[in-house]
Coordinates of C-alpha atoms in Angstrom, one line a residue:
M1 CA 113.4 86.1 99.8
F2 CA 115.5 83.0 99.3
S3 CA 112.9 81.3 97.1
E4 CA 112.4 84.5 95.0
D5 CA 115.9 86.1 94.8
Y6 CA 118.5 83.4 95.3
G7 CA 117.6 80.6 92.9
S8 CA 114.5 78.7 94.3
I9 CA 116.0 77.6 97.6
P10 CA 113.3 75.9 99.7
G11 CA 112.2 77.8 102.8
L12 CA 109.6 78.0 105.6
D13 CA 107.6 81.1 106.5
I14 CA 106.5 81.1 110.2
I15 CA 103.8 83.4 111.3
F16 CA 101.3 83.7 114.2
L17 CA 97.8 83.3 112.7
L18 CA 95.8 85.3 115.3
G19 CA 96.7 88.4 117.3
G20 CA 96.2 90.8 114.4
Y21 CA 94.5 93.3 116.7
Y22 CA 97.8 94.0 118.4
Y23 CA 100.2 93.5 115.5
H24 CA 102.4 96.7 115.2
T25 CA 100.5 98.5 118.0
N26 CA 101.5 99.6 121.5
Y27 CA 99.4 96.7 122.9
D28 CA 101.6 94.1 121.3
T29 CA 103.1 92.9 124.6
V30 CA 104.6 89.6 125.8
D31 CA 101.6 88.8 128.0
R32 CA 99.4 88.7 124.9
L33 CA 101.3 85.8 123.4
V34 CA 99.4 82.5 123.2
P35 CA 100.9 80.1 125.7
G36 CA 103.0 77.5 123.9
S37 CA 103.3 79.5 120.7
M38 CA 107.0 80.4 121.1
Q39 CA 107.8 76.7 121.9
A40 CA 105.9 75.7 118.7
R41 CA 107.8 78.3 116.7
G42 CA 111.1 77.0 118.1
D43 CA 110.2 73.4 117.3
N44 CA 109.2 74.3 113.7
L45 CA 112.4 76.3 113.2
Y46 CA 114.6 73.6 114.6
S47 CA 113.0 70.9 112.5
A48 CA 113.3 73.1 109.4
V49 CA 117.0 73.9 109.9
K50 CA 117.7 70.2 110.6
A51 CA 115.9 69.1 107.4
F52 CA 117.7 71.7 105.4
A53 CA 121.1 70.9 106.8
E54 CA 120.7 67.2 106.0
S55 CA 119.3 67.7 102.5
A56 CA 121.3 67.2 99.4
K57 CA 119.2 69.8 97.7
L58 CA 120.3 72.8 99.8
R59 CA 121.5 74.4 96.6
N60 CA 119.9 76.8 94.2
A61 CA 118.3 75.5 91.0
R62 CA 121.4 76.2 88.8
Q63 CA 123.7 74.3 91.2
R64 CA 121.3 71.4 91.4
E65 CA 121.2 71.1 87.7
S66 CA 125.0 71.4 87.2
L67 CA 125.7 68.7 89.9
G68 CA 123.0 66.4 88.4
V69 CA 120.9 66.4 91.6
S70 CA 117.7 64.6 90.7
N71 CA 114.4 66.5 91.0
G72 CA 112.4 63.3 90.8
N73 CA 111.3 63.5 94.4
D74 CA 110.9 67.2 94.5
D75 CA 107.6 67.9 96.2
G76 CA 107.4 71.4 94.7
Q77 CA 104.1 72.9 95.8
A78 CA 103.3 70.0 98.2
V79 CA 99.9 69.8 99.9
F80 CA 100.0 69.8 103.7
F81 CA 97.4 70.7 106.4
D82 CA 96.6 69.8 109.9
Y83 CA 93.4 68.3 111.2
L84 CA 92.1 70.2 114.2
A85 CA 95.8 70.6 115.3
W86 CA 95.8 66.9 116.1
F87 CA 98.0 65.6 113.3
M88 CA 99.5 66.8 109.9
I89 CA 98.5 65.4 106.5
F90 CA 101.1 65.7 103.8
Y91 CA 101.4 64.5 100.2
S92 CA 103.4 65.6 97.2
R93 CA 102.2 67.6 94.2
R94 CA 102.5 64.5 92.1
I95 CA 100.1 62.5 94.3
A96 CA 97.8 65.5 94.5
M97 CA 97.5 65.5 90.7
V98 CA 96.1 62.0 90.9
L99 CA 94.0 62.3 94.0
H100 CA 92.5 65.7 93.1
G101 CA 91.5 64.5 89.6
I102 CA 89.6 61.5 90.8
P103 CA 86.4 63.3 91.9
V104 CA 85.8 64.8 88.5
I105 CA 86.4 61.4 86.8
I106 CA 83.8 59.9 89.2
F107 CA 81.3 62.7 88.4
L108 CA 81.7 62.2 84.6
V109 CA 81.6 58.4 84.7
M110 CA 78.8 57.9 87.2
P111 CA 75.8 58.6 84.9
F112 CA 77.1 55.9 82.5
F113 CA 78.1 53.5 85.2
S114 CA 74.6 53.6 86.9
R115 CA 72.4 53.6 83.7
F116 CA 74.2 52.1 80.7
L117 CA 73.7 48.4 81.5
Y118 CA 70.1 48.8 82.3
S119 CA 68.6 51.7 80.3
G120 CA 70.8 52.5 77.3
L121 CA 72.9 55.4 76.2
W122 CA 70.0 57.9 75.9
C123 CA 69.2 57.5 79.5
C124 CA 72.9 57.9 80.4
F125 CA 72.9 61.3 78.8
A126 CA 69.6 62.3 80.4
T127 CA 71.0 61.3 83.8
F128 CA 74.2 63.4 83.1
Y129 CA 71.9 66.3 82.1
D130 CA 70.1 66.0 85.4
F131 CA 73.5 66.0 87.3
V132 CA 74.5 69.1 85.5
K133 CA 71.2 70.8 86.4
G134 CA 71.8 69.7 90.0
M135 CA 75.2 71.3 89.8
I136 CA 73.8 74.5 88.4
L137 CA 71.2 74.7 91.2
H138 CA 73.9 74.0 93.9
T139 CA 76.1 76.7 92.4
T140 CA 73.2 79.1 92.4
G141 CA 72.7 78.5 96.1
I142 CA 76.4 79.0 96.8
M143 CA 76.4 82.3 94.9
L144 CA 73.2 83.5 96.7
A145 CA 74.7 82.5 100.0
I146 CA 77.5 85.0 99.3
I147 CA 75.4 87.7 97.6
F148 CA 72.7 87.9 100.2
P149 CA 75.2 88.8 103.1
V150 CA 76.9 91.3 100.8
L151 CA 73.6 93.0 100.1
F152 CA 72.7 92.8 103.8
S153 CA 76.0 94.5 104.7
I154 CA 75.3 97.4 102.3
L155 CA 71.8 97.8 103.6
R156 CA 73.1 98.0 107.2
L157 CA 75.6 100.7 106.2
L158 CA 72.9 102.8 104.6
V159 CA 71.1 103.0 108.0
S160 CA 74.2 103.1 110.2
S161 CA 76.5 106.0 111.0
Y162 CA 79.7 103.9 110.8
G163 CA 80.9 100.5 109.7
M164 CA 82.9 97.6 111.0
N165 CA 80.6 97.1 114.1
W166 CA 81.9 93.6 114.2
F167 CA 85.6 94.5 114.5
A168 CA 85.8 94.4 118.3
N169 CA 83.0 91.8 118.6
P170 CA 83.5 89.2 115.8
F171 CA 80.4 87.3 117.0
L172 CA 78.3 90.1 115.4
A173 CA 79.6 89.1 111.9
F174 CA 78.4 85.6 112.5
M175 CA 75.1 86.7 113.9
M176 CA 74.4 89.1 111.0
F177 CA 75.6 87.2 108.0
I178 CA 75.2 83.5 108.7
P179 CA 71.3 83.5 108.9
I180 CA 71.0 85.5 105.7
S181 CA 73.6 83.4 104.0
L182 CA 71.6 80.3 104.9
V183 CA 68.5 81.9 103.3
G184 CA 70.4 82.4 100.1
L185 CA 71.7 78.8 100.2
L186 CA 68.1 77.5 100.6
I187 CA 66.4 79.7 98.0
P188 CA 67.0 77.3 95.0
R189 CA 65.7 74.4 97.1
T190 CA 62.6 76.5 98.0
V191 CA 61.9 77.6 94.4
F192 CA 62.6 74.2 92.8
R193 CA 60.9 71.9 95.3
G194 CA 60.2 69.5 92.5
F195 CA 63.4 68.9 90.7
P196 CA 63.0 69.3 86.9
L197 CA 64.0 65.7 85.8
S198 CA 64.9 64.8 82.2
Q199 CA 64.8 61.1 82.9
N200 CA 61.8 58.9 82.3
V201 CA 60.6 57.8 85.7
S202 CA 58.3 55.0 84.3
V203 CA 61.2 53.4 82.3
L204 CA 63.6 53.4 85.2
K205 CA 61.0 52.2 87.7
V206 CA 62.5 54.5 90.3
S207 CA 60.6 57.1 92.4
K208 CA 60.8 60.7 91.4
E209 CA 62.0 61.5 94.9
A210 CA 64.9 59.1 94.6
L211 CA 65.9 60.5 91.2
S212 CA 65.7 64.1 92.6
D213 CA 67.9 63.2 95.6
E214 CA 70.4 61.5 93.2
A215 CA 70.5 64.5 90.9
R216 CA 70.9 67.0 93.7
F217 CA 73.6 65.0 95.4
W218 CA 75.7 64.4 92.3
G219 CA 75.2 68.0 91.2
A220 CA 76.7 69.2 94.5
F221 CA 79.4 66.6 94.3
G222 CA 80.2 67.8 90.8
F223 CA 80.5 71.4 92.0
Y224 CA 83.2 70.5 94.6
A225 CA 84.9 68.1 92.2
S226 CA 85.1 70.9 89.6
L227 CA 86.6 73.3 92.3
T228 CA 89.1 70.7 93.2
L229 CA 90.2 70.4 89.6
A230 CA 90.3 74.2 89.2
Y231 CA 92.7 74.4 92.2
L232 CA 94.9 71.7 90.6
L233 CA 95.1 73.3 87.2
A234 CA 95.8 76.7 88.8
G235 CA 98.8 75.2 90.6
L236 CA 97.3 76.0 94.1
S237 CA 97.6 73.8 97.1
G238 CA 94.2 74.6 98.6
G239 CA 92.4 71.9 96.7
F240 CA 92.6 69.6 99.7
L241 CA 89.6 71.6 101.1
T242 CA 87.2 70.7 98.3
F243 CA 88.8 67.2 97.9
F244 CA 88.1 66.4 101.5
T245 CA 84.5 67.6 101.0
S246 CA 84.1 65.5 97.8
A247 CA 85.5 62.3 99.4
S248 CA 83.4 62.8 102.5
M249 CA 80.2 63.3 100.4
L250 CA 81.0 60.1 98.5
L251 CA 81.1 58.1 101.8
A252 CA 77.9 59.8 103.0
W253 CA 76.1 58.9 99.7
I254 CA 77.2 55.3 100.0
S255 CA 75.9 55.2 103.6
F256 CA 72.7 56.9 102.5
C257 CA 72.1 54.3 99.8
L258 CA 72.9 51.4 102.0
S259 CA 70.4 52.8 104.6
I260 CA 67.7 52.9 102.0
K261 CA 68.5 49.5 100.7
F262 CA 68.4 47.7 104.1
C263 CA 66.0 49.9 106.0
G264 CA 63.8 51.4 103.4
R265 CA 63.3 55.1 102.5
Q266 CA 62.7 56.4 106.0
L267 CA 63.5 60.1 105.8
A268 CA 64.8 60.6 109.3
R269 CA 66.9 57.4 109.4
S270 CA 68.4 57.8 106.0
T271 CA 69.2 61.5 106.7
V272 CA 71.1 60.5 109.9
F273 CA 73.1 57.9 107.9
Y274 CA 74.0 60.6 105.4
V275 CA 75.1 63.1 108.0
I276 CA 77.3 60.8 110.2
P277 CA 80.1 60.2 107.6
L278 CA 80.1 64.0 107.0
I279 CA 80.9 64.9 110.6
P280 CA 84.7 64.8 110.3
C281 CA 84.5 67.0 107.2
L282 CA 81.9 69.4 108.7
T283 CA 83.9 69.7 111.9
Y284 CA 87.1 70.6 110.0
S285 CA 85.1 73.1 107.8
V286 CA 83.8 74.9 110.9
Y287 CA 87.2 74.8 112.5
F288 CA 89.1 76.1 109.4
G289 CA 86.3 78.6 108.4
G290 CA 86.0 80.0 111.9
F291 CA 89.8 80.7 112.0
L292 CA 89.6 82.2 108.5
V293 CA 86.8 84.7 109.4
Q294 CA 88.5 85.7 112.7
F295 CA 91.9 86.2 111.0
L296 CA 90.2 88.3 108.3
I297 CA 88.3 90.4 110.8
E298 CA 91.5 91.2 112.7
K299 CA 93.2 92.3 109.4
M300 CA 90.4 94.6 108.5
G301 CA 91.7 97.1 111.0
M302 CA 94.8 97.7 108.9
M303 CA 93.7 97.2 105.3
G304 CA 93.8 100.9 104.5
S305 CA 91.5 103.9 104.3
L306 CA 90.0 103.4 100.9
P307 CA 88.8 106.5 99.0
P308 CA 85.1 107.5 98.9
P309 CA 82.4 107.0 97.9
Y310 CA 82.7 103.2 98.1
G311 CA 85.7 102.8 100.4
N312 CA 83.4 102.8 103.5
Y313 CA 81.6 99.7 102.2
V314 CA 84.6 97.5 101.3
P315 CA 85.5 96.0 104.7
D316 CA 81.9 95.1 105.5
I317 CA 81.4 93.6 102.0
V318 CA 84.6 91.6 102.3
V319 CA 83.7 90.1 105.7
A320 CA 80.1 89.5 104.6
A321 CA 81.3 87.7 101.5
I322 CA 83.9 85.5 103.4
V323 CA 81.2 84.6 106.0
G324 CA 79.0 83.6 103.1
V325 CA 81.7 81.5 101.6
V326 CA 82.4 79.8 104.9
T327 CA 78.7 79.2 105.6
S328 CA 78.1 77.7 102.1
W329 CA 81.2 75.6 102.5
C330 CA 80.1 74.2 105.9
M331 CA 76.4 73.7 105.0
G332 CA 76.7 73.0 101.3
P333 CA 77.4 69.2 101.6
L334 CA 74.3 68.8 103.7
M335 CA 71.9 70.5 101.2
P336 CA 71.3 67.6 98.8
I337 CA 69.6 65.5 101.4
C338 CA 69.0 67.8 104.4
G339 CA 67.7 70.7 102.3
K340 CA 64.2 69.2 102.3
W341 CA 64.1 69.6 106.1
L342 CA 65.5 73.1 106.1
A343 CA 63.8 74.7 103.1
R344 CA 60.5 75.4 104.9
S345 CA 58.8 78.7 105.1
S346 CA 58.8 78.7 108.9
I347 CA 62.6 78.2 109.0
L348 CA 63.2 80.8 106.3
Q349 CA 61.1 83.3 108.2
F350 CA 63.0 82.6 111.4
L351 CA 66.3 83.1 109.7
L352 CA 65.1 86.4 108.2
H353 CA 63.8 87.6 111.5
L354 CA 67.1 86.6 113.1
S355 CA 69.0 88.6 110.5
V356 CA 66.9 91.8 111.1
I357 CA 67.3 91.5 114.9
A358 CA 71.1 91.0 114.5
L359 CA 71.2 94.1 112.3
A360 CA 69.4 96.2 114.9
L361 CA 71.6 94.9 117.7
S362 CA 74.8 95.5 115.8
S363 CA 74.2 99.2 115.7
Q364 CA 74.4 99.3 119.5
F365 CA 78.0 98.1 119.5
F366 CA 81.0 100.4 119.1
P367 CA 83.5 99.1 116.6
Y368 CA 86.6 99.5 118.8
S369 CA 88.0 98.7 122.2
R370 CA 91.3 98.6 124.0
D371 CA 91.7 95.0 122.9
A372 CA 90.7 95.8 119.3
P373 CA 92.0 99.4 118.8
K374 CA 91.6 101.7 115.9
R375 CA 94.9 102.5 114.3
V376 CA 95.8 106.2 114.0
V377 CA 98.8 107.6 112.3
F378 CA 100.0 111.0 113.9
Q379 CA 102.9 112.6 112.1
H380 CA 104.4 115.9 113.3
T381 CA 105.7 117.2 110.0
F382 CA 108.6 119.7 109.5
L383 CA 109.4 121.1 106.1
T384 CA 113.0 122.1 106.1
A385 CA 115.1 124.2 103.6
D386 CA 118.6 123.5 104.8
A387 CA 120.3 122.2 107.9
N388 CA 118.9 124.9 110.2
R389 CA 115.7 126.4 108.8
I390 CA 112.1 125.3 109.2
V391 CA 109.8 126.4 106.4
D392 CA 106.5 125.0 107.8
S393 CA 105.2 122.7 110.5
S394 CA 102.0 120.7 110.8
Y395 CA 100.2 117.8 112.4
D396 CA 99.2 115.2 109.8
F397 CA 96.7 112.5 110.7
S398 CA 95.6 109.4 108.9
V399 CA 93.7 106.1 109.7
V400 CA 94.0 102.7 108.1
D401 CA 90.5 101.4 108.1
S402 CA 87.1 102.5 106.6
N403 CA 86.0 104.7 109.5
S404 CA 87.4 108.1 108.6
L405 CA 89.1 110.8 110.7
L406 CA 85.7 112.5 111.1
F407 CA 84.6 109.4 113.0
L408 CA 87.7 109.6 115.2
F409 CA 87.1 113.3 116.0
K410 CA 83.4 112.7 116.7
Y411 CA 84.0 110.0 119.3
A412 CA 87.2 111.5 120.7
P413 CA 86.0 115.1 121.6
E414 CA 89.2 115.8 123.6
V415 CA 91.3 115.4 120.5
A416 CA 88.9 117.6 118.5
K417 CA 89.1 120.2 121.2
E418 CA 92.9 120.2 121.2
L419 CA 92.9 120.7 117.5
N420 CA 90.2 123.4 117.6
I421 CA 87.8 121.4 115.5
G422 CA 84.2 122.7 115.6
P423 CA 80.9 120.9 114.9
E424 CA 80.9 122.2 111.3
F425 CA 84.2 120.6 110.5
S426 CA 84.2 118.5 107.3
F427 CA 86.5 117.2 104.6
E428 CA 85.4 119.9 102.3
T429 CA 86.6 122.7 104.6
A430 CA 89.7 120.9 106.0
K431 CA 93.2 121.0 104.7
M432 CA 94.1 117.6 103.2
S433 CA 97.5 115.8 103.3
N434 CA 98.7 113.8 100.3
Q435 CA 100.6 110.5 100.3
R436 CA 104.0 112.3 99.7
T437 CA 103.6 113.9 103.1
F438 CA 103.8 110.4 104.7
L439 CA 106.8 109.4 102.5
T440 CA 108.7 108.1 105.6
L441 CA 106.2 105.3 105.9
F442 CA 106.7 104.1 102.3
P443 CA 105.1 101.7 101.1
V444 CA 102.5 101.8 103.9
N445 CA 101.5 105.4 102.9
F446 CA 99.6 103.9 99.9
L447 CA 97.1 102.7 102.4
F448 CA 96.2 106.3 103.3
S449 CA 93.4 108.5 101.8
R450 CA 91.6 111.5 103.1
S451 CA 94.4 112.4 105.5
L452 CA 94.1 115.7 107.3
Q453 CA 96.6 118.5 108.1
F454 CA 96.5 121.0 111.0
P455 CA 98.8 123.9 111.8
A456 CA 101.5 123.3 114.4
R457 CA 104.2 125.4 116.1
S458 CA 107.9 124.8 115.1
D459 CA 109.8 126.9 117.8
E460 CA 110.1 123.9 120.2
I461 CA 111.9 121.7 117.6
L462 CA 114.4 124.6 117.0
K463 CA 115.5 124.4 120.6
Q464 CA 115.8 120.6 120.6
Y465 CA 118.0 120.0 117.5
R466 CA 121.0 121.9 116.2
Q467 CA 120.8 120.5 112.7
F468 CA 118.1 118.9 110.6
P469 CA 118.6 116.2 107.9
H470 CA 119.9 117.7 104.7
L471 CA 121.4 116.6 101.3
Y472 CA 124.2 118.2 99.4
T473 CA 126.9 117.5 96.8
N474 CA 130.2 116.4 98.1
K475 CA 132.2 116.6 94.9
P476 CA 131.8 117.8 91.3
Q477 CA 129.5 115.9 89.0
T478 CA 131.0 114.0 86.0
M479 CA 129.8 113.6 82.4
S480 CA 130.2 110.4 80.4
S481 CA 130.7 110.0 76.7
D482 CA 127.1 108.9 76.1
G483 CA 125.8 112.2 77.5
S484 CA 124.8 111.0 80.9
R485 CA 125.9 112.7 84.1
R486 CA 126.7 111.5 87.6
V487 CA 125.9 113.5 90.7
Y488 CA 127.8 112.7 93.9
L489 CA 125.7 113.3 97.0
E490 CA 126.0 113.1 100.8
L491 CA 123.1 112.8 103.2
S492 CA 123.4 114.0 106.8
L493 CA 120.8 113.0 109.4
G494 CA 121.7 116.1 111.4
S495 CA 121.4 115.8 115.2
L496 CA 118.2 113.7 115.3
K497 CA 117.9 111.5 118.3
E498 CA 115.9 108.4 117.3
V499 CA 116.1 107.9 113.5
W500 CA 114.2 104.9 112.3
V501 CA 114.3 105.3 108.5
A502 CA 115.3 107.8 105.8
V503 CA 113.5 107.7 102.4
L504 CA 114.8 109.1 99.2
N505 CA 112.2 109.8 96.5
I506 CA 114.1 110.4 93.2
T507 CA 112.3 111.9 90.2
G508 CA 113.8 112.5 86.8
P509 CA 115.7 110.7 84.0
L510 CA 117.5 108.4 86.3
S511 CA 119.6 105.6 84.6
S512 CA 121.5 104.2 87.5
W513 CA 122.4 104.7 91.1
S514 CA 124.9 103.4 93.7
F515 CA 122.3 101.5 95.7
A516 CA 121.2 97.9 95.4
D517 CA 124.1 96.8 93.2
T518 CA 123.3 99.7 90.8
K519 CA 120.0 98.1 89.9
L520 CA 117.1 100.5 89.6
P521 CA 113.8 99.3 91.1
V522 CA 110.4 99.5 89.4
P523 CA 109.3 103.1 89.3
E524 CA 106.6 104.1 91.8
T525 CA 103.6 106.5 91.0
A526 CA 101.6 108.1 93.7
E527 CA 98.4 110.2 93.3
G528 CA 99.0 110.9 89.6
G529 CA 102.5 112.2 90.1
P530 CA 105.4 111.4 87.8
P531 CA 107.2 108.0 88.1
S532 CA 109.9 108.1 90.8
Y533 CA 112.5 105.7 92.3
I534 CA 112.4 105.2 96.1
C535 CA 115.2 104.0 98.3
R536 CA 114.8 103.3 102.1
L537 CA 117.8 103.7 104.3
T538 CA 117.0 102.0 107.6
G539 CA 118.3 103.0 111.0
S540 CA 120.4 105.7 112.4
S541 CA 124.0 106.4 111.5
H542 CA 126.7 108.6 113.0
E543 CA 128.4 108.6 109.6
K544 CA 127.0 110.4 106.6
W545 CA 125.5 108.4 103.7
N546 CA 127.5 108.8 100.5
F547 CA 126.0 107.8 97.1
W548 CA 125.7 108.9 93.5
L549 CA 122.9 109.2 91.0
E550 CA 123.3 109.0 87.2
G551 CA 120.9 110.7 84.8
R552 CA 120.4 109.9 81.1
N553 CA 120.6 113.5 80.0
V554 CA 121.1 117.0 81.4
E555 CA 117.5 117.3 82.8
D556 CA 117.1 118.1 86.5
I557 CA 117.0 115.3 89.0
R558 CA 114.7 116.0 92.0
V559 CA 115.3 114.3 95.3
D560 CA 112.7 114.4 98.1
V561 CA 114.3 113.5 101.5
A562 CA 112.0 112.2 104.3
V563 CA 113.5 111.2 107.7
L564 CA 111.5 109.6 110.5
D565 CA 112.5 110.5 114.0
Q566 CA 110.7 108.6 116.8
N567 CA 111.3 111.5 119.2
L568 CA 108.4 113.9 119.8
V569 CA 108.3 117.4 121.1
E570 CA 106.4 118.0 124.3
E571 CA 103.4 119.7 122.6
A572 CA 103.0 116.6 120.3
K573 CA 103.3 114.3 123.3
K574 CA 100.5 116.2 125.0
L575 CA 98.3 115.9 121.9
K576 CA 98.9 112.1 121.7
S577 CA 98.1 111.6 125.3
V578 CA 94.5 112.9 124.9
F579 CA 93.5 110.1 122.5
P580 CA 91.1 107.6 123.9
G581 CA 92.1 104.1 125.0
W582 CA 90.3 102.5 122.0
A583 CA 92.7 104.3 119.6
D584 CA 96.3 103.1 119.1
V585 CA 98.4 106.1 117.9
T586 CA 101.6 105.7 116.0
A587 CA 103.2 109.0 116.5
Y588 CA 106.6 110.3 115.2
S589 CA 108.3 113.4 113.8
S590 CA 109.0 113.6 110.0
F591 CA 111.5 115.9 108.4
L592 CA 110.8 116.6 104.7
S593 CA 113.0 118.5 102.3
T594 CA 113.4 118.8 98.5
Y595 CA 116.6 119.2 96.3
V596 CA 117.1 119.7 92.6
F597 CA 120.4 118.8 90.9

């Protein structure tokens, strides 16, 4: 918030990378913390505070400019990353602009450097053309390495009753998608076993095999060099990944050429000399890529219940695509030289068989467990008309991943029995809840789709609370000279016990309000409804909230009030208790009311 709202003040965002299974669940307990993580967080925070306190630039951008503080050493979007958690590598944006541009320069210069003195300009362009063809073939392999797992994930969902089998068992994602991704990566090498050269072999007096290896290598090098430049021009700091790959490939090529020069073209020996310089890069790629896939899989459990018909496919497609990206990133640098070993029909058949076996095995695994729970939202909703009257009461349910509520009720029969759900139950016959019903969870309610509503009793809540949340005018409205009117309101939270948040959804010709320094936020639109302004009032208060709303004309201003109370009535507690251990239930009471002024 300091960097965005208070004038470009530098900051440090600290987050735990893994543990997404438990984040914001009942299972997020102290014993699940990774040992040493809190110490590491304290060390980082102390170092950051110390650096800020000693910095002459602990001012916003305007103050730095007025005081003449130089920005010459400002690292801006500096590049920094750790290597296997052993040490940190850091360099400024200015140095990155030089380093990350070098691979592209080498790729463009290399055809002329290697041919001009010996074969003339025409041969230089022919060599460059071969390098470009090599880059196209390598790019095609990378794309197929991503597309094949995506198609495979779609095929699996067509024959499976539910998705996200890999959620509680991430190794399934690697088993299913890595082999088929390797098949896609090897397809161009299999189809074009003989590289289509543009150079004249007889003039150069170099073997066709040597020219093919050269074109394939520099094509792959050009691909990673181009990505590095793209990161740089986009102002992103992730270019170190492809820069590290490019630099490692350059060292590997030099080692490969020296091996051929002094030991001859012995395929096994020269391949080993090519692979050895790549080991640090490949190790880091596996390390970084593995963490990335694991992190993404954990987050798939709370990415939202996307609407049909394609919502069920999205998480599997995303995970399959990321596994394909990681696989091609880890194996791509090896393909120019090692591809001739791997692109054999026997290996391709083995990979295909392994993929089919993994597909069959994955269907035997349940997506969730106590250590990787399915997130369920259970809202006991009360529609109120004033401080003492309940208009309606219901149980509203939603989930935040692709396996819908029908999946939940199918594999949690106790819940279905409690809600009187029969075998013929479906979304077509059920009563649906909209996003406005879950207004208290704004903006998380935009993750919900196909939420369901069931009838509930309201007599127990009448015994528990004397007053419900309600809104009313506390003094006469005023009119200004420009025709706008100001309404003065007071919000009472009633006698609720454990208020977490109150949300106001204001619809109408609003021109100003007393919240947020009288600045209106960007209007929100949900499910095709009219634009509205939303304000969240966090926490409980023994005092009433007083505020005013100002409209541009005499049209009505509608205010929807939603208050979240963390206290449940006994009947709702009983319903929550029958959920299975693999489901984490966020349960609360919500009081909704509507007012027009």
